[in-house]
């Protein structure tokens, strides 16, 4: 049995309000506990994007009654809500901006990006979805404004190389990778069809190898848990995104058993760095116990996430979360959620 601190996933899409057919706060935070996560940070690309203080408050109210783990939120912007920034800055863990097309049509251009960079208060990071061509443009703006920035889901050799160079130059940058980019390639993507379709797309083996061999330059692992229903995935125009909360830790522990990384790396990537970068409140009596001895096959049917599928279905893994303790109280044991609905906390950054 391994004991780890309650893990932190800084990148989830729990879909509420507006798309509860995909996920809600109870199913999403239950999936978090089942996956060993005690804290999640939820993205603002809801059906109605979270770009005002009022929408943020409404979302927080919904979460308050329905979560079983701790949850914090990000703010969003399409460039026309700069006056909201000072009102929400102390309550959110950062602002998330999309420079490429993905779920939610939440796109901004260079001019808007610069205006947002100039207006966002220093305290919490700016998070970017910037893949491919939009990365150099973003790096230029980060360099001239010197605002703390987290680059989400880095997936290619080219992107990570640019980030490594920019970090050496002293830019205030951190970056994350997803489990799907660490454990799946474009070849798997062809077999998975719509179930392997996400943004950024799955990359080549060479790209994946580069991520693994430069794990030291990666600050954290983020699941980008992005559930969609099977019906949506099987439709004419399947949406981007895959669930990840319940598979991330088993995949990583399996990689530990194959000597691809260490338990200390897991702690660094899923607890220490997320906590430090995003100023996340934690408790020393919040921890998990994991059985890392018995192999089993990933089967998404008993998962708590509403979508009940996984691109990792059928994969043999070791590493099953046995128990989760939140502030000393047992909230998950052997597949069962023991926490009362609403017992998770709505958190804000530690100042
Ligand atoms: O695959 C993705 N799905 N990438 C994103 O950037 C958004 C996410 C979603 O919300 O479904
Ligand atoms: Zn995302």
mmCIF file of C-alpha atoms and ligand atoms in Angstrom:
data_model
loop_
_atom_site.group_PDB
_atom_site.id
_atom_site.type_symbol
_atom_site.label_atom_id
_atom_site.label_comp_id
_atom_site.label_asym_id
_atom_site.label_seq_id
_atom_site.Cartn_x
_atom_site.Cartn_y
_atom_site.Cartn_z
ATOM 1 C CA UNK A 1 0.000 0.000 0.000
ATOM 2 C CA UNK A 2 1.282 3.464 -0.920
ATOM 3 C CA UNK A 3 0.192 6.608 0.921
ATOM 4 C CA UNK A 4 0.164 9.892 -0.960
ATOM 5 C CA UNK A 5 -1.245 13.337 -0.209
ATOM 6 C CA UNK A 6 -4.733 13.929 -1.656
ATOM 7 C CA UNK A 7 -3.857 14.679 -5.286
ATOM 8 C CA UNK A 8 -4.645 17.900 -7.125
ATOM 9 C CA UNK A 9 -5.998 18.061 -10.677
ATOM 10 C CA UNK A 10 -5.739 21.633 -11.911
ATOM 11 C CA UNK A 11 -7.655 21.001 -15.160
ATOM 12 C CA UNK A 12 -11.160 19.511 -15.248
ATOM 13 C CA UNK A 13 -14.387 20.297 -17.095
ATOM 14 C CA UNK A 14 -17.287 19.341 -14.831
ATOM 15 C CA UNK A 15 -19.819 20.865 -17.302
ATOM 16 C CA UNK A 16 -22.122 22.479 -14.759
ATOM 17 C CA UNK A 17 -24.121 24.597 -15.281
ATOM 18 C CA UNK A 18 -25.648 23.881 -18.642
ATOM 19 C CA UNK A 19 -24.351 20.503 -19.774
ATOM 20 C CA UNK A 20 -25.316 18.192 -16.926
ATOM 21 C CA UNK A 21 -25.970 15.394 -19.419
ATOM 22 C CA UNK A 22 -22.155 15.140 -19.706
ATOM 23 C CA UNK A 23 -21.220 15.591 -16.017
ATOM 24 C CA UNK A 24 -22.363 17.368 -12.864
ATOM 25 C CA UNK A 25 -20.634 18.417 -9.655
ATOM 26 C CA UNK A 26 -21.588 15.253 -7.795
ATOM 27 C CA UNK A 27 -20.524 12.765 -10.496
ATOM 28 C CA UNK A 28 -17.425 14.779 -11.385
ATOM 29 C CA UNK A 29 -16.162 15.188 -7.818
ATOM 30 C CA UNK A 30 -17.026 11.538 -7.060
ATOM 31 C CA UNK A 31 -14.872 10.566 -10.056
ATOM 32 C CA UNK A 32 -12.141 12.765 -8.593
ATOM 33 C CA UNK A 33 -12.190 10.917 -5.236
ATOM 34 C CA UNK A 34 -12.279 7.534 -6.978
ATOM 35 C CA UNK A 35 -9.184 8.625 -8.914
ATOM 36 C CA UNK A 36 -7.298 9.793 -5.797
ATOM 37 C CA UNK A 37 -7.898 13.523 -6.272
ATOM 38 C CA UNK A 38 -8.946 15.556 -3.220
ATOM 39 C CA UNK A 39 -8.921 18.884 -5.066
ATOM 40 C CA UNK A 40 -9.924 19.848 -8.607
ATOM 41 C CA UNK A 41 -9.898 23.172 -10.454
ATOM 42 C CA UNK A 42 -12.772 23.569 -12.910
ATOM 43 C CA UNK A 43 -12.576 25.331 -16.282
ATOM 44 C CA UNK A 44 -14.842 28.207 -17.366
ATOM 45 C CA UNK A 45 -15.877 26.982 -20.856
ATOM 46 C CA UNK A 46 -19.389 26.154 -19.748
ATOM 47 C CA UNK A 47 -22.395 26.381 -22.058
ATOM 48 C CA UNK A 48 -22.610 30.003 -20.954
ATOM 49 C CA UNK A 49 -18.924 30.911 -20.435
ATOM 50 C CA UNK A 50 -18.029 32.105 -16.911
ATOM 51 C CA UNK A 51 -17.071 35.676 -17.755
ATOM 52 C CA UNK A 52 -18.881 37.720 -15.095
ATOM 53 C CA UNK A 53 -18.780 37.781 -11.315
ATOM 54 C CA UNK A 54 -22.468 36.910 -11.266
ATOM 55 C CA UNK A 55 -22.020 33.767 -13.369
ATOM 56 C CA UNK A 56 -19.085 32.751 -11.182
ATOM 57 C CA UNK A 57 -21.165 33.168 -8.012
ATOM 58 C CA UNK A 58 -24.019 31.133 -9.480
ATOM 59 C CA UNK A 59 -21.633 28.340 -10.428
ATOM 60 C CA UNK A 60 -20.086 28.358 -6.945
ATOM 61 C CA UNK A 61 -23.540 28.135 -5.355
ATOM 62 C CA UNK A 62 -24.397 25.068 -7.443
ATOM 63 C CA UNK A 63 -21.109 23.449 -6.489
ATOM 64 C CA UNK A 64 -21.532 24.192 -2.769
ATOM 65 C CA UNK A 65 -24.438 21.779 -2.426
ATOM 66 C CA UNK A 66 -23.151 19.026 -4.656
ATOM 67 C CA UNK A 67 -19.430 18.350 -4.291
ATOM 68 C CA UNK A 68 -17.681 15.564 -2.384
ATOM 69 C CA UNK A 69 -14.102 16.816 -2.867
ATOM 70 C CA UNK A 70 -12.626 20.320 -2.719
ATOM 71 C CA UNK A 71 -13.125 22.424 -5.816
ATOM 72 C CA UNK A 72 -11.858 25.742 -7.096
ATOM 73 C CA UNK A 73 -12.642 27.653 -10.270
ATOM 74 C CA UNK A 74 -11.080 29.599 -13.106
ATOM 75 C CA UNK A 75 -12.481 32.701 -14.727
ATOM 76 C CA UNK A 76 -12.876 33.105 -18.498
ATOM 77 C CA UNK A 77 -12.633 35.949 -20.958
ATOM 78 C CA UNK A 78 -13.447 36.753 -24.539
ATOM 79 C CA UNK A 79 -11.716 40.112 -24.120
ATOM 80 C CA UNK A 80 -14.777 42.186 -23.299
ATOM 81 C CA UNK A 81 -15.055 41.717 -19.512
ATOM 82 C CA UNK A 82 -11.881 43.392 -18.215
ATOM 83 C CA UNK A 83 -13.856 45.369 -15.624
ATOM 84 C CA UNK A 84 -14.853 42.081 -13.952
ATOM 85 C CA UNK A 85 -11.244 41.051 -13.264
ATOM 86 C CA UNK A 86 -10.664 42.934 -9.979
ATOM 87 C CA UNK A 87 -14.030 41.686 -8.662
ATOM 88 C CA UNK A 88 -13.186 37.983 -9.079
ATOM 89 C CA UNK A 89 -9.395 37.803 -8.921
ATOM 90 C CA UNK A 90 -9.129 36.761 -5.258
ATOM 91 C CA UNK A 91 -11.751 34.015 -5.658
ATOM 92 C CA UNK A 92 -10.396 32.162 -8.692
ATOM 93 C CA UNK A 93 -7.203 30.222 -9.331
ATOM 94 C CA UNK A 94 -6.461 31.985 -12.600
ATOM 95 C CA UNK A 95 -7.968 33.005 -15.911
ATOM 96 C CA UNK A 96 -8.212 30.517 -18.779
ATOM 97 C CA UNK A 97 -7.855 31.722 -22.344
ATOM 98 C CA UNK A 98 -8.299 29.784 -25.577
ATOM 99 C CA UNK A 99 -6.129 30.696 -28.560
ATOM 100 C CA UNK A 100 -7.210 27.711 -30.650
ATOM 101 C CA UNK A 101 -10.582 26.323 -31.665
ATOM 102 C CA UNK A 102 -11.949 23.735 -29.222
ATOM 103 C CA UNK A 103 -15.124 22.834 -27.299
ATOM 104 C CA UNK A 104 -17.148 25.952 -26.541
ATOM 105 C CA UNK A 105 -15.927 28.381 -29.252
ATOM 106 C CA UNK A 106 -14.099 30.448 -26.718
ATOM 107 C CA UNK A 107 -11.540 31.968 -29.059
ATOM 108 C CA UNK A 108 -9.552 35.216 -28.714
ATOM 109 C CA UNK A 109 -7.076 36.966 -31.024
ATOM 110 C CA UNK A 110 -3.692 38.610 -30.366
ATOM 111 C CA UNK A 111 -5.067 42.077 -29.697
ATOM 112 C CA UNK A 112 -7.578 40.798 -27.128
ATOM 113 C CA UNK A 113 -4.912 38.582 -25.575
ATOM 114 C CA UNK A 114 -2.658 41.568 -24.998
ATOM 115 C CA UNK A 115 -5.472 43.600 -23.452
ATOM 116 C CA UNK A 116 -6.340 40.726 -21.097
ATOM 117 C CA UNK A 117 -2.675 40.269 -20.140
ATOM 118 C CA UNK A 118 -2.418 43.939 -19.279
ATOM 119 C CA UNK A 119 -5.616 43.910 -17.206
ATOM 120 C CA UNK A 120 -5.345 40.610 -15.276
ATOM 121 C CA UNK A 121 -4.023 41.175 -11.697
ATOM 122 C CA UNK A 122 -0.604 39.679 -10.884
ATOM 123 C CA UNK A 123 -1.659 37.309 -8.097
ATOM 124 C CA UNK A 124 -2.897 34.184 -9.966
ATOM 125 C CA UNK A 125 -1.620 32.744 -13.271
ATOM 126 C CA UNK A 126 -3.041 33.140 -16.741
ATOM 127 C CA UNK A 127 -3.668 29.689 -18.260
ATOM 128 C CA UNK A 128 -3.388 29.276 -21.999
ATOM 129 C CA UNK A 129 -4.700 26.755 -24.440
ATOM 130 C CA UNK A 130 -2.198 27.623 -27.151
ATOM 131 C CA UNK A 131 -1.075 24.869 -29.462
ATOM 132 C CA UNK A 132 1.016 25.023 -32.620
ATOM 133 C CA UNK A 133 1.211 28.444 -34.249
ATOM 134 C CA UNK A 134 -0.385 30.373 -31.401
ATOM 135 C CA UNK A 135 2.394 29.502 -28.923
ATOM 136 C CA UNK A 136 5.090 31.857 -30.326
ATOM 137 C CA UNK A 137 2.535 34.685 -30.366
ATOM 138 C CA UNK A 138 1.673 34.013 -26.714
ATOM 139 C CA UNK A 139 5.345 33.812 -25.712
ATOM 140 C CA UNK A 140 5.908 37.267 -27.207
ATOM 141 C CA UNK A 141 3.143 38.722 -25.033
ATOM 142 C CA UNK A 142 4.345 36.882 -21.913
ATOM 143 C CA UNK A 143 7.816 38.278 -22.497
ATOM 144 C CA UNK A 144 6.642 41.861 -22.773
ATOM 145 C CA UNK A 145 4.135 41.760 -19.870
ATOM 146 C CA UNK A 146 6.041 39.328 -17.590
ATOM 147 C CA UNK A 147 2.768 37.867 -16.264
ATOM 148 C CA UNK A 148 2.811 34.380 -14.707
ATOM 149 C CA UNK A 149 1.472 31.927 -17.287
ATOM 150 C CA UNK A 150 0.667 28.220 -17.292
ATOM 151 C CA UNK A 151 0.660 26.555 -20.715
ATOM 152 C CA UNK A 152 -1.920 23.769 -20.618
ATOM 153 C CA UNK A 153 -1.577 20.305 -22.168
ATOM 154 C CA UNK A 154 1.734 20.588 -23.997
ATOM 155 C CA UNK A 155 1.695 17.733 -26.496
ATOM 156 C CA UNK A 156 4.480 18.099 -29.074
ATOM 157 C CA UNK A 157 8.245 18.173 -29.170
ATOM 158 C CA UNK A 158 8.114 21.522 -30.910
ATOM 159 C CA UNK A 159 5.957 23.128 -28.222
ATOM 160 C CA UNK A 160 7.897 21.712 -25.285
ATOM 161 C CA UNK A 161 11.213 22.757 -26.855
ATOM 162 C CA UNK A 162 9.974 26.336 -27.220
ATOM 163 C CA UNK A 163 8.771 26.350 -23.608
ATOM 164 C CA UNK A 164 12.072 24.952 -22.337
ATOM 165 C CA UNK A 165 13.954 27.704 -24.186
ATOM 166 C CA UNK A 166 11.586 30.400 -22.916
ATOM 167 C CA UNK A 167 11.968 29.147 -19.330
ATOM 168 C CA UNK A 168 15.761 29.330 -19.688
ATOM 169 C CA UNK A 169 15.365 32.933 -20.820
ATOM 170 C CA UNK A 170 13.561 33.580 -17.537
ATOM 171 C CA UNK A 171 9.939 33.889 -18.683
ATOM 172 C CA UNK A 172 7.508 33.276 -15.786
ATOM 173 C CA UNK A 173 6.239 30.037 -17.319
ATOM 174 C CA UNK A 174 4.960 26.667 -16.152
ATOM 175 C CA UNK A 175 3.487 23.882 -18.254
ATOM 176 C CA UNK A 176 1.443 20.728 -17.919
ATOM 177 C CA UNK A 177 0.905 17.526 -19.882
ATOM 178 C CA UNK A 178 -2.119 15.233 -19.962
ATOM 179 C CA UNK A 179 -2.142 11.483 -19.371
ATOM 180 C CA UNK A 180 -3.612 10.931 -22.840
ATOM 181 C CA UNK A 181 -0.625 12.612 -24.489
ATOM 182 C CA UNK A 182 1.717 10.552 -22.286
ATOM 183 C CA UNK A 183 0.009 7.199 -22.902
ATOM 184 C CA UNK A 184 -1.647 7.420 -26.352
ATOM 185 C CA UNK A 185 -0.346 8.351 -29.809
ATOM 186 C CA UNK A 186 -1.900 9.203 -33.179
ATOM 187 C CA UNK A 187 -1.827 5.475 -33.984
ATOM 188 C CA UNK A 188 -4.107 4.770 -30.990
ATOM 189 C CA UNK A 189 -6.169 7.747 -32.126
ATOM 190 C CA UNK A 190 -6.920 6.038 -35.456
ATOM 191 C CA UNK A 191 -8.269 2.980 -33.627
ATOM 192 C CA UNK A 192 -10.238 5.013 -31.104
ATOM 193 C CA UNK A 193 -11.953 7.198 -33.717
ATOM 194 C CA UNK A 194 -14.128 9.843 -31.985
ATOM 195 C CA UNK A 195 -13.165 8.436 -28.564
ATOM 196 C CA UNK A 196 -9.573 9.461 -29.241
ATOM 197 C CA UNK A 197 -10.504 12.910 -30.500
ATOM 198 C CA UNK A 198 -9.454 15.768 -28.249
ATOM 199 C CA UNK A 199 -7.646 19.098 -28.462
ATOM 200 C CA UNK A 200 -4.678 19.094 -28.704
ATOM 201 C CA UNK A 201 -4.849 16.007 -30.950
ATOM 202 C CA UNK A 202 -2.827 12.903 -30.119
ATOM 203 C CA UNK A 203 0.691 13.218 -31.483
ATOM 204 C CA UNK A 204 3.392 10.911 -32.861
ATOM 205 C CA UNK A 205 5.484 8.416 -30.919
ATOM 206 C CA UNK A 206 8.472 10.767 -31.333
ATOM 207 C CA UNK A 207 6.515 13.602 -29.699
ATOM 208 C CA UNK A 208 5.435 11.339 -26.846
ATOM 209 C CA UNK A 209 9.007 10.090 -26.345
ATOM 210 C CA UNK A 210 10.179 13.696 -26.110
ATOM 211 C CA UNK A 211 7.631 14.442 -23.352
ATOM 212 C CA UNK A 212 8.762 11.404 -21.356
ATOM 213 C CA UNK A 213 12.445 12.170 -21.730
ATOM 214 C CA UNK A 214 11.905 15.761 -20.579
ATOM 215 C CA UNK A 215 9.634 15.098 -17.632
ATOM 216 C CA UNK A 216 11.936 17.304 -15.524
ATOM 217 C CA UNK A 217 10.888 20.309 -17.615
ATOM 218 C CA UNK A 218 7.196 19.562 -17.125
ATOM 219 C CA UNK A 219 5.687 21.156 -14.039
ATOM 220 C CA UNK A 220 2.548 19.111 -13.595
ATOM 221 C CA UNK A 221 0.140 16.546 -14.979
ATOM 222 C CA UNK A 222 -3.407 17.742 -15.666
ATOM 223 C CA UNK A 223 -6.117 15.255 -16.654
ATOM 224 C CA UNK A 224 -8.103 17.690 -18.851
ATOM 225 C CA UNK A 225 -11.084 15.556 -17.798
ATOM 226 C CA UNK A 226 -13.509 16.497 -20.598
ATOM 227 C CA UNK A 227 -16.487 14.131 -20.620
ATOM 228 C CA UNK A 228 -18.938 13.953 -23.529
ATOM 229 C CA UNK A 229 -21.787 11.468 -23.923
ATOM 230 C CA UNK A 230 -21.369 8.389 -26.126
ATOM 231 C CA UNK A 231 -24.187 9.682 -28.331
ATOM 232 C CA UNK A 232 -22.284 12.940 -28.909
ATOM 233 C CA UNK A 233 -19.071 11.057 -29.606
ATOM 234 C CA UNK A 234 -20.850 8.858 -32.149
ATOM 235 C CA UNK A 235 -22.565 11.774 -33.891
ATOM 236 C CA UNK A 236 -21.648 13.355 -37.251
ATOM 237 C CA UNK A 237 -19.512 15.983 -35.571
ATOM 238 C CA UNK A 238 -18.047 14.506 -32.378
ATOM 239 C CA UNK A 239 -16.912 17.058 -29.789
ATOM 240 C CA UNK A 240 -13.295 17.194 -28.567
ATOM 241 C CA UNK A 241 -12.388 15.723 -25.190
ATOM 242 C CA UNK A 242 -11.872 12.573 -23.128
ATOM 243 C CA UNK A 243 -12.521 11.801 -19.440
ATOM 244 C CA UNK A 244 -9.435 11.309 -17.277
ATOM 245 C CA UNK A 245 -10.072 11.611 -13.538
ATOM 246 C CA UNK A 246 -10.395 7.887 -12.868
ATOM 247 C CA UNK A 247 -7.554 6.677 -15.093
ATOM 248 C CA UNK A 248 -4.733 9.181 -14.500
ATOM 249 C CA UNK A 249 -3.292 7.708 -11.290
ATOM 250 C CA UNK A 250 -3.588 4.024 -12.334
ATOM 251 C CA UNK A 251 -1.773 4.847 -15.598
ATOM 252 C CA UNK A 252 0.979 6.714 -13.765
ATOM 253 C CA UNK A 253 1.423 3.985 -11.131
ATOM 254 C CA UNK A 254 1.663 1.437 -13.924
ATOM 255 C CA UNK A 255 4.394 3.598 -15.454
ATOM 256 C CA UNK A 256 6.128 3.582 -12.049
ATOM 257 C CA UNK A 257 6.041 -0.234 -12.100
ATOM 258 C CA UNK A 258 7.726 -0.021 -15.529
ATOM 259 C CA UNK A 259 10.412 2.359 -14.198
ATOM 260 C CA UNK A 260 9.255 5.230 -16.419
ATOM 261 C CA UNK A 261 8.900 7.561 -13.429
ATOM 262 C CA UNK A 262 8.941 7.438 -9.622
ATOM 263 C CA UNK A 263 6.427 7.905 -6.817
ATOM 264 C CA UNK A 264 8.277 11.134 -6.021
ATOM 265 C CA UNK A 265 7.588 12.316 -9.579
ATOM 266 C CA UNK A 266 3.886 11.611 -9.041
ATOM 267 C CA UNK A 267 3.965 13.643 -5.837
ATOM 268 C CA UNK A 268 5.795 16.490 -7.570
ATOM 269 C CA UNK A 269 3.515 16.507 -10.638
ATOM 270 C CA UNK A 270 0.152 15.966 -8.935
ATOM 271 C CA UNK A 271 0.604 17.647 -5.574
ATOM 272 C CA UNK A 272 3.699 19.772 -4.793
ATOM 273 C CA UNK A 273 3.851 21.782 -8.013
ATOM 274 C CA UNK A 274 0.092 22.261 -8.499
ATOM 275 C CA UNK A 275 -0.140 23.460 -4.871
ATOM 276 C CA UNK A 276 2.754 25.897 -5.271
ATOM 277 C CA UNK A 277 1.881 27.237 -8.733
ATOM 278 C CA UNK A 278 -1.810 27.818 -8.015
ATOM 279 C CA UNK A 279 -1.633 28.604 -4.263
ATOM 280 C CA UNK A 280 -3.955 25.749 -3.381
ATOM 281 C CA UNK A 281 -4.983 25.272 0.264
ATOM 282 C CA UNK A 282 -4.240 21.724 1.482
ATOM 283 C CA UNK A 283 -4.524 19.819 4.751
ATOM 284 C CA UNK A 284 -2.030 17.313 6.126
ATOM 285 C CA UNK A 285 -4.887 14.999 7.081
ATOM 286 C CA UNK A 286 -6.041 14.814 3.478
ATOM 287 C CA UNK A 287 -4.408 11.736 1.934
ATOM 288 C CA UNK A 288 -4.992 8.613 -0.125
ATOM 289 C CA UNK A 289 -4.016 4.962 0.152
ATOM 290 C CA UNK A 290 -3.339 3.078 -3.054
ATOM 291 C CA UNK A 291 -2.863 -0.631 -3.704
ATOM 292 C CA UNK A 292 0.001 -0.891 -6.178
ATOM 293 C CA UNK A 293 0.288 -4.680 -6.192
ATOM 294 C CA UNK A 294 -2.717 -6.252 -7.927
ATOM 295 C CA UNK A 295 -2.981 -5.916 -11.717
ATOM 296 C CA UNK A 296 -6.464 -5.280 -13.151
ATOM 297 C CA UNK A 297 -8.089 -4.119 -16.376
ATOM 298 C CA UNK A 298 -9.522 -0.611 -16.738
ATOM 299 C CA UNK A 299 -13.276 -0.892 -17.140
ATOM 300 C CA UNK A 300 -15.202 2.394 -17.326
ATOM 301 C CA UNK A 301 -18.637 0.942 -16.507
ATOM 302 C CA UNK A 302 -18.303 1.286 -12.697
ATOM 303 C CA UNK A 303 -16.702 4.736 -13.063
ATOM 304 C CA UNK A 304 -18.421 7.682 -11.399
ATOM 305 C CA UNK A 305 -18.014 9.978 -14.405
ATOM 306 C CA UNK A 306 -21.347 10.195 -16.211
ATOM 307 C CA UNK A 307 -19.979 9.362 -19.616
ATOM 308 C CA UNK A 308 -19.027 5.728 -18.732
ATOM 309 C CA UNK A 309 -16.373 5.341 -21.397
ATOM 310 C CA UNK A 310 -12.619 5.778 -21.494
ATOM 311 C CA UNK A 311 -10.004 5.793 -24.241
ATOM 312 C CA UNK A 312 -8.050 3.486 -21.898
ATOM 313 C CA UNK A 313 -10.756 0.820 -21.633
ATOM 314 C CA UNK A 314 -9.186 -2.652 -21.588
ATOM 315 C CA UNK A 315 -5.742 -1.464 -20.568
ATOM 316 C CA UNK A 316 -3.969 -3.592 -17.926
ATOM 317 C CA UNK A 317 -2.807 -1.487 -14.993
ATOM 318 C CA UNK A 318 -1.617 -1.651 -11.400
ATOM 319 C CA UNK A 319 -2.611 1.009 -8.886
ATOM 320 C CA UNK A 320 -6.092 1.139 -7.392
ATOM 321 C CA UNK A 321 -7.232 3.852 -4.985
ATOM 322 C CA UNK A 322 -8.385 2.099 -1.814
ATOM 323 C CA UNK A 323 -9.223 4.955 0.531
ATOM 324 C CA UNK A 324 -9.355 8.740 0.477
ATOM 325 C CA UNK A 325 -9.326 10.845 3.638
ATOM 326 C CA UNK A 326 -10.422 14.478 3.497
ATOM 327 C CA UNK A 327 -9.336 16.478 6.578
ATOM 328 C CA UNK A 328 -9.119 13.242 8.547
ATOM 329 C CA UNK A 329 -12.497 11.885 7.492
ATOM 330 C CA UNK A 330 -12.759 8.765 5.337
ATOM 331 C CA UNK A 331 -14.661 9.866 2.215
ATOM 332 C CA UNK A 332 -13.960 6.968 -0.187
ATOM 333 C CA UNK A 333 -13.302 3.278 0.371
ATOM 334 C CA UNK A 334 -13.125 0.339 -2.057
ATOM 335 C CA UNK A 335 -15.162 1.943 -4.806
ATOM 336 C CA UNK A 336 -17.745 3.562 -2.519
ATOM 337 C CA UNK A 337 -18.200 7.278 -1.883
ATOM 338 C CA UNK A 338 -18.729 7.783 1.856
ATOM 339 C CA UNK A 339 -18.792 11.590 1.822
ATOM 340 C CA UNK A 340 -22.034 13.503 2.227
ATOM 341 C CA UNK A 341 -23.121 15.467 -0.826
ATOM 342 C CA UNK A 342 -21.966 19.052 -0.317
ATOM 343 C CA UNK A 343 -19.153 18.132 2.093
ATOM 344 C CA UNK A 344 -16.388 19.232 -0.298
ATOM 345 C CA UNK A 345 -15.199 22.828 0.131
ATOM 346 C CA UNK A 346 -15.304 25.656 -2.370
ATOM 347 C CA UNK A 347 -11.740 26.890 -2.168
ATOM 348 C CA UNK A 348 -9.980 30.129 -3.069
ATOM 349 C CA UNK A 349 -6.229 30.783 -3.411
ATOM 350 C CA UNK A 350 -4.079 31.039 -0.304
ATOM 351 C CA UNK A 351 -2.584 34.525 -0.159
HETATM 352 O O1 LIG B 1 -10.372 18.122 -25.906
HETATM 353 C C1 LIG B 1 -10.718 19.137 -25.324
HETATM 354 N N1 LIG B 1 -11.905 19.194 -24.685
HETATM 355 N N2 LIG B 1 -9.915 20.205 -25.331
HETATM 356 C C2 LIG B 1 -10.313 21.387 -24.846
HETATM 357 O O2 LIG B 1 -9.569 22.319 -24.928
HETATM 358 C C3 LIG B 1 -11.679 21.542 -24.297
HETATM 359 C C4 LIG B 1 -12.228 20.266 -23.822
HETATM 360 C C5 LIG B 1 -13.711 20.301 -23.565
HETATM 361 O O3 LIG B 1 -14.187 21.223 -22.906
HETATM 362 O O4 LIG B 1 -14.409 19.373 -24.012
HETATM 363 ZN ZN1 LIG B 2 -9.392 21.549 -21.003
#
